[in-house]
PDB file of C-alpha atoms in Angstrom:
ATOM      1  CA  MET A 241     114.103  92.640  31.200  1.00  0.00           C
ATOM      2  CA  THR A 242     110.876  95.589  32.081  1.00  0.00           C
ATOM      3  CA  THR A 243     112.457  97.114  29.109  1.00  0.00           C
ATOM      4  CA  LEU A 244     111.543  93.673  26.924  1.00  0.00           C
ATOM      5  CA  PHE A 245     108.213  92.330  27.988  1.00  0.00           C
ATOM      6  CA  LEU A 246     106.598  96.242  27.658  1.00  0.00           C
ATOM      7  CA  SER A 247     108.035  95.864  23.362  1.00  0.00           C
ATOM      8  CA  LEU A 248     106.613  92.622  23.255  1.00  0.00           C
ATOM      9  CA  ALA A 249     103.838  93.201  25.417  1.00  0.00           C
ATOM     10  CA  ALA A 250     103.271  96.850  22.373  1.00  0.00           C
ATOM     11  CA  ALA A 251     103.880  94.152  19.299  1.00  0.00           C
ATOM     12  CA  ALA A 252     101.557  92.094  20.123  1.00  0.00           C
ATOM     13  CA  LEU A 253      99.199  94.681  21.837  1.00  0.00           C
ATOM     14  CA  LEU A 254      99.580  95.822  18.016  1.00  0.00           C
ATOM     15  CA  VAL A 255      99.680  93.037  15.982  1.00  0.00           C
ATOM     16  CA  GLY A 256      96.557  92.283  17.478  1.00  0.00           C
ATOM     17  CA  VAL A 257      94.849  95.270  16.631  1.00  0.00           C
ATOM     18  CA  ASP A 258      95.560  94.681  13.363  1.00  0.00           C
ATOM     19  CA  GLN A 259      94.875  91.076  12.686  1.00  0.00           C
ATOM     20  CA  LEU A 260      91.255  92.587  13.743  1.00  0.00           C
ATOM     21  CA  LEU A 261      91.411  95.134  11.481  1.00  0.00           C
ATOM     22  CA  LYS A 262      92.283  93.133   7.867  1.00  0.00           C
ATOM     23  CA  TRP A 263      89.264  90.678   9.968  1.00  0.00           C
ATOM     24  CA  TRP A 264      87.058  93.300   9.717  1.00  0.00           C
ATOM     25  CA  ALA A 265      87.664  94.332   6.282  1.00  0.00           C
ATOM     26  CA  VAL A 266      87.518  90.348   4.584  1.00  0.00           C
ATOM     27  CA  GLN A 267      84.171  90.531   6.413  1.00  0.00           C
ATOM     28  CA  SER A 268      82.443  93.992   6.072  1.00  0.00           C
ATOM     29  CA  LEU A 269      84.330  95.366   2.660  1.00  0.00           C
ATOM     30  CA  GLN A 270      84.252  92.579  -0.202  1.00  0.00           C
ATOM     31  CA  ALA A 271      80.874  93.827  -0.950  1.00  0.00           C
ATOM     32  CA  GLY A 272      82.898  97.402  -1.940  1.00  0.00           C
ATOM     33  CA  PRO A 273      84.310 100.399  -0.860  1.00  0.00           C
ATOM     34  CA  LEU A 274      82.984 102.176   2.475  1.00  0.00           C
ATOM     35  CA  ALA A 275      83.308 105.342   2.365  1.00  0.00           C
ATOM     36  CA  LEU A 276      84.419 107.124   5.514  1.00  0.00           C
ATOM     37  CA  ILE A 277      85.143 110.574   4.222  1.00  0.00           C
ATOM     38  CA  PRO A 278      83.304 110.617   0.273  1.00  0.00           C
ATOM     39  CA  GLY A 279      86.030 110.960  -2.637  1.00  0.00           C
ATOM     40  CA  VAL A 280      88.794 111.308  -0.052  1.00  0.00           C
ATOM     41  CA  PHE A 281      89.079 108.532   2.435  1.00  0.00           C
ATOM     42  CA  SER A 282      87.779 104.713   2.044  1.00  0.00           C
ATOM     43  CA  PHE A 283      88.169 101.444   3.173  1.00  0.00           C
ATOM     44  CA  THR A 284      88.878  99.523   0.603  1.00  0.00           C
ATOM     45  CA  TYR A 285      88.715  96.017   0.371  1.00  0.00           C
ATOM     46  CA  HIS A 286      92.563  95.210  -1.421  1.00  0.00           C
ATOM     47  CA  GLU A 287      94.269  91.797  -1.699  1.00  0.00           C
ATOM     48  CA  ASN A 288      98.452  92.095  -2.639  1.00  0.00           C
ATOM     49  CA  TYR A 289     100.116  89.698  -2.924  1.00  0.00           C
ATOM     50  CA  GLY A 290     103.260  92.300  -3.378  1.00  0.00           C
ATOM     51  CA  ALA A 291     105.219  94.348  -0.915  1.00  0.00           C
ATOM     52  CA  ALA A 292     104.836  98.530  -0.337  1.00  0.00           C
ATOM     53  CA  PHE A 293     102.949 100.105  -3.547  1.00  0.00           C
ATOM     54  CA  GLY A 294     102.522  96.695  -5.397  1.00  0.00           C
ATOM     55  CA  ILE A 295     106.350  95.960  -5.971  1.00  0.00           C
ATOM     56  CA  LEU A 296     107.379  92.388  -5.971  1.00  0.00           C
ATOM     57  CA  GLN A 297     104.255  91.069  -7.349  1.00  0.00           C
ATOM     58  CA  GLU A 298     103.774  87.953  -6.426  1.00  0.00           C
ATOM     59  CA  ARG A 299     107.003  87.523  -4.607  1.00  0.00           C
ATOM     60  CA  ARG A 300     105.750  85.311  -1.865  1.00  0.00           C
ATOM     61  CA  ILE A 301     108.375  82.474  -0.541  1.00  0.00           C
ATOM     62  CA  PHE A 302     111.579  85.749  -0.964  1.00  0.00           C
ATOM     63  CA  LEU A 303     108.794  88.696   1.377  1.00  0.00           C
ATOM     64  CA  VAL A 304     108.019  85.890   4.366  1.00  0.00           C
ATOM     65  CA  LEU A 305     112.012  84.939   4.124  1.00  0.00           C
ATOM     66  CA  PHE A 306     113.254  88.323   4.326  1.00  0.00           C
ATOM     67  CA  THR A 307     110.380  89.471   6.923  1.00  0.00           C
ATOM     68  CA  LEU A 308     111.848  86.735   8.753  1.00  0.00           C
ATOM     69  CA  LEU A 309     115.214  87.760   8.584  1.00  0.00           C
ATOM     70  CA  VAL A 310     114.932  91.557   8.966  1.00  0.00           C
ATOM     71  CA  LEU A 311     112.300  90.031  12.259  1.00  0.00           C
ATOM     72  CA  GLY A 312     115.070  88.191  13.966  1.00  0.00           C
ATOM     73  CA  ALA A 313     117.507  90.956  13.483  1.00  0.00           C
ATOM     74  CA  LEU A 314     115.409  93.139  15.094  1.00  0.00           C
ATOM     75  CA  CYS A 315     113.870  90.685  17.609  1.00  0.00           C
ATOM     76  CA  TRP A 316     117.728  89.804  18.707  1.00  0.00           C
ATOM     77  CA  VAL A 317     118.725  93.489  18.667  1.00  0.00           C
ATOM     78  CA  LEU A 318     116.096  93.844  21.177  1.00  0.00           C
ATOM     79  CA  VAL A 319     116.232  90.343  22.801  1.00  0.00           C
ATOM     80  CA  LYS A 320     119.607  91.337  23.679  1.00  0.00           C
ATOM     81  CA  GLY A 321     119.603  94.662  24.882  1.00  0.00           C
ATOM     82  CA  LYS A 322     121.551  96.518  22.641  1.00  0.00           C
ATOM     83  CA  VAL A 323     119.579  99.714  21.908  1.00  0.00           C
ATOM     84  CA  THR A 324     118.283 102.029  25.330  1.00  0.00           C
ATOM     85  CA  ASP A 325     117.171 105.166  24.374  1.00  0.00           C
ATOM     86  CA  LYS A 326     113.591 105.108  24.148  1.00  0.00           C
ATOM     87  CA  VAL A 327     112.999 106.520  20.898  1.00  0.00           C
ATOM     88  CA  LEU A 328     114.809 103.599  19.461  1.00  0.00           C
ATOM     89  CA  ILE A 329     112.976 100.490  21.180  1.00  0.00           C
ATOM     90  CA  THR A 330     109.547 102.692  20.326  1.00  0.00           C
ATOM     91  CA  ALA A 331     110.453 102.877  16.482  1.00  0.00           C
ATOM     92  CA  LEU A 332     111.833  98.885  16.127  1.00  0.00           C
ATOM     93  CA  THR A 333     108.545  97.416  18.443  1.00  0.00           C
ATOM     94  CA  LEU A 334     106.584  99.398  16.039  1.00  0.00           C
ATOM     95  CA  ILE A 335     108.669  97.431  12.800  1.00  0.00           C
ATOM     96  CA  VAL A 336     108.111  93.976  14.419  1.00  0.00           C
ATOM     97  CA  ALA A 337     104.337  94.096  15.265  1.00  0.00           C
ATOM     98  CA  GLY A 338     104.345  95.757  11.196  1.00  0.00           C
ATOM     99  CA  GLY A 339     106.355  92.414  10.386  1.00  0.00           C
ATOM    100  CA  VAL A 340     104.148  90.533  11.672  1.00  0.00           C
ATOM    101  CA  GLY A 341     101.204  91.630  10.804  1.00  0.00           C
ATOM    102  CA  ASN A 342     101.909  91.381   7.622  1.00  0.00           C
ATOM    103  CA  LEU A 343     103.960  87.854   7.846  1.00  0.00           C
ATOM    104  CA  ILE A 344     101.297  86.096   8.980  1.00  0.00           C
ATOM    105  CA  ASP A 345      99.311  87.092   6.331  1.00  0.00           C
ATOM    106  CA  ARG A 346     100.976  86.328   3.635  1.00  0.00           C
ATOM    107  CA  ILE A 347     101.444  82.480   5.246  1.00  0.00           C
ATOM    108  CA  VAL A 348      98.655  82.335   6.567  1.00  0.00           C
ATOM    109  CA  ARG A 349      96.035  84.264   3.210  1.00  0.00           C
ATOM    110  CA  GLY A 350      98.845  83.541   0.473  1.00  0.00           C
ATOM    111  CA  TYR A 351      98.387  88.070   0.158  1.00  0.00           C
ATOM    112  CA  VAL A 352      98.153  91.069   2.949  1.00  0.00           C
ATOM    113  CA  VAL A 353      94.892  92.652   3.281  1.00  0.00           C
ATOM    114  CA  ASP A 354      94.757  96.243   2.535  1.00  0.00           C
ATOM    115  CA  PHE A 355      92.195  98.340   3.314  1.00  0.00           C
ATOM    116  CA  LEU A 356      92.689 102.795   4.115  1.00  0.00           C
ATOM    117  CA  TYR A 357      92.181 104.659   0.586  1.00  0.00           C
ATOM    118  CA  PHE A 358      93.576 107.342   0.230  1.00  0.00           C
ATOM    119  CA  GLU A 359      91.523 108.713  -3.383  1.00  0.00           C
ATOM    120  CA  LEU A 360      92.159 111.779  -2.725  1.00  0.00           C
ATOM    121  CA  ILE A 361      95.546 111.150  -4.307  1.00  0.00           C
ATOM    122  CA  ASN A 362      95.310 108.258  -4.944  1.00  0.00           C
ATOM    123  CA  PHE A 363      97.613 106.780  -2.822  1.00  0.00           C
ATOM    124  CA  PRO A 364      97.631 102.994  -2.926  1.00  0.00           C
ATOM    125  CA  ILE A 365      95.548 100.698  -0.962  1.00  0.00           C
ATOM    126  CA  PHE A 366      97.776  99.762   3.372  1.00  0.00           C
ATOM    127  CA  ASN A 367      97.394  98.466   6.194  1.00  0.00           C
ATOM    128  CA  PHE A 368      97.252  99.014  10.306  1.00  0.00           C
ATOM    129  CA  ALA A 369     100.862  96.978   9.844  1.00  0.00           C
ATOM    130  CA  ASP A 370     102.237  99.260   6.839  1.00  0.00           C
ATOM    131  CA  CYS A 371     101.460 102.295   9.167  1.00  0.00           C
ATOM    132  CA  CYS A 372     103.334 100.967  11.985  1.00  0.00           C
ATOM    133  CA  VAL A 373     106.508  99.731   9.761  1.00  0.00           C
ATOM    134  CA  CYS A 374     106.588 103.290   8.414  1.00  0.00           C
ATOM    135  CA  VAL A 375     106.159 104.587  11.617  1.00  0.00           C
ATOM    136  CA  GLY A 376     108.840 102.855  13.076  1.00  0.00           C
ATOM    137  CA  THR A 377     110.985 104.022  10.000  1.00  0.00           C
ATOM    138  CA  GLY A 378     110.781 107.440  10.166  1.00  0.00           C
ATOM    139  CA  LEU A 379     111.451 107.234  14.065  1.00  0.00           C
ATOM    140  CA  VAL A 380     114.999 105.940  13.017  1.00  0.00           C
ATOM    141  CA  VAL A 381     115.112 108.743  10.990  1.00  0.00           C
ATOM    142  CA  LEU A 382     114.183 111.572  13.151  1.00  0.00           C
ATOM    143  CA  TYR A 383     116.353 108.862  15.820  1.00  0.00           C
ATOM    144  CA  LEU A 384     119.154 108.859  13.526  1.00  0.00           C
ATOM    145  CA  LEU A 385     119.522 112.120  11.813  1.00  0.00           C
ATOM    146  CA  VAL A 386     118.206 114.433  14.928  1.00  0.00           C
ATOM    147  CA  LEU A 387     118.156 113.019  18.473  1.00  0.00           C
ATOM    148  CA  GLU A 388     121.077 111.328  18.182  1.00  0.00           C
ATOM    149  CA  PRO A 389     123.825 114.302  16.996  1.00  0.00           C
ATOM    150  CA  ARG A 390     122.029 116.398  19.424  1.00  0.00           C
ATOM    151  CA  LYS A 391     123.158 114.300  21.996  1.00  0.00           C
ATOM    152  CA  LYS A 392     126.461 113.944  20.783  1.00  0.00           C
ATOM    153  CA  LYS A 393     126.775 117.339  21.423  1.00  0.00           C
ATOM    154  CA  GLN A 394     125.200 117.514  24.705  1.00  0.00           C
ATOM    155  CA  GLU A 395     128.140 114.601  25.220  1.00  0.00           C
ATOM    156  CA  PRO A 396     130.875 115.721  27.621  1.00  0.00           C
ATOM    157  CA  PRO A 397     134.385 115.150  25.483  1.00  0.00           C
ATOM    158  CA  SER A 398     135.829 112.427  27.012  1.00  0.00           C
ATOM    159  CA  LEU A 399     138.910 112.715  29.263  1.00  0.00           C
ATOM    160  CA  PRO A 400     142.719 111.218  26.997  1.00  0.00           C
ATOM    161  CA  GLU A 401     143.107 107.980  28.891  1.00  0.00           C
ATOM    162  CA  GLU A 402     146.809 108.077  30.207  1.00  0.00           C
ATOM    163  CA  PRO A 403     149.675 105.994  29.014  1.00  0.00           C
TER     164      PRO A 403
END
């Protein structure tokens, strides 16, 4: 239960940080971008009516319903204690936080506020919630491809059951 409480508290904190940063972006960046490292990285206000990389533009209802479905599944997994590995719990917590942060925007504003822009490589503008989802997803991939196989190698072989 303590792990679940910490996970939910961390997710709530991350959602708060995301919403605070988006509020700042709305208040400060609509007049124009703020170059942090000129030509490399800037804070640039952008209203995203789709999903990652601009896909599914103008599909708000679908995105809201899909996000609710995924968040529901992830929360169920966390609440039921189906996941015990700390890396996976952290990953799911990050994905939930990012999903909730962007879901709030889609429901309240009708679009997601993006503001982080790597100009040097002309990467799509994104936000803190997107970072949470991407880092969480990366941790899931790391777990599945590296950590879980190592765990299985280290486990002692199970003894056959006697008849």
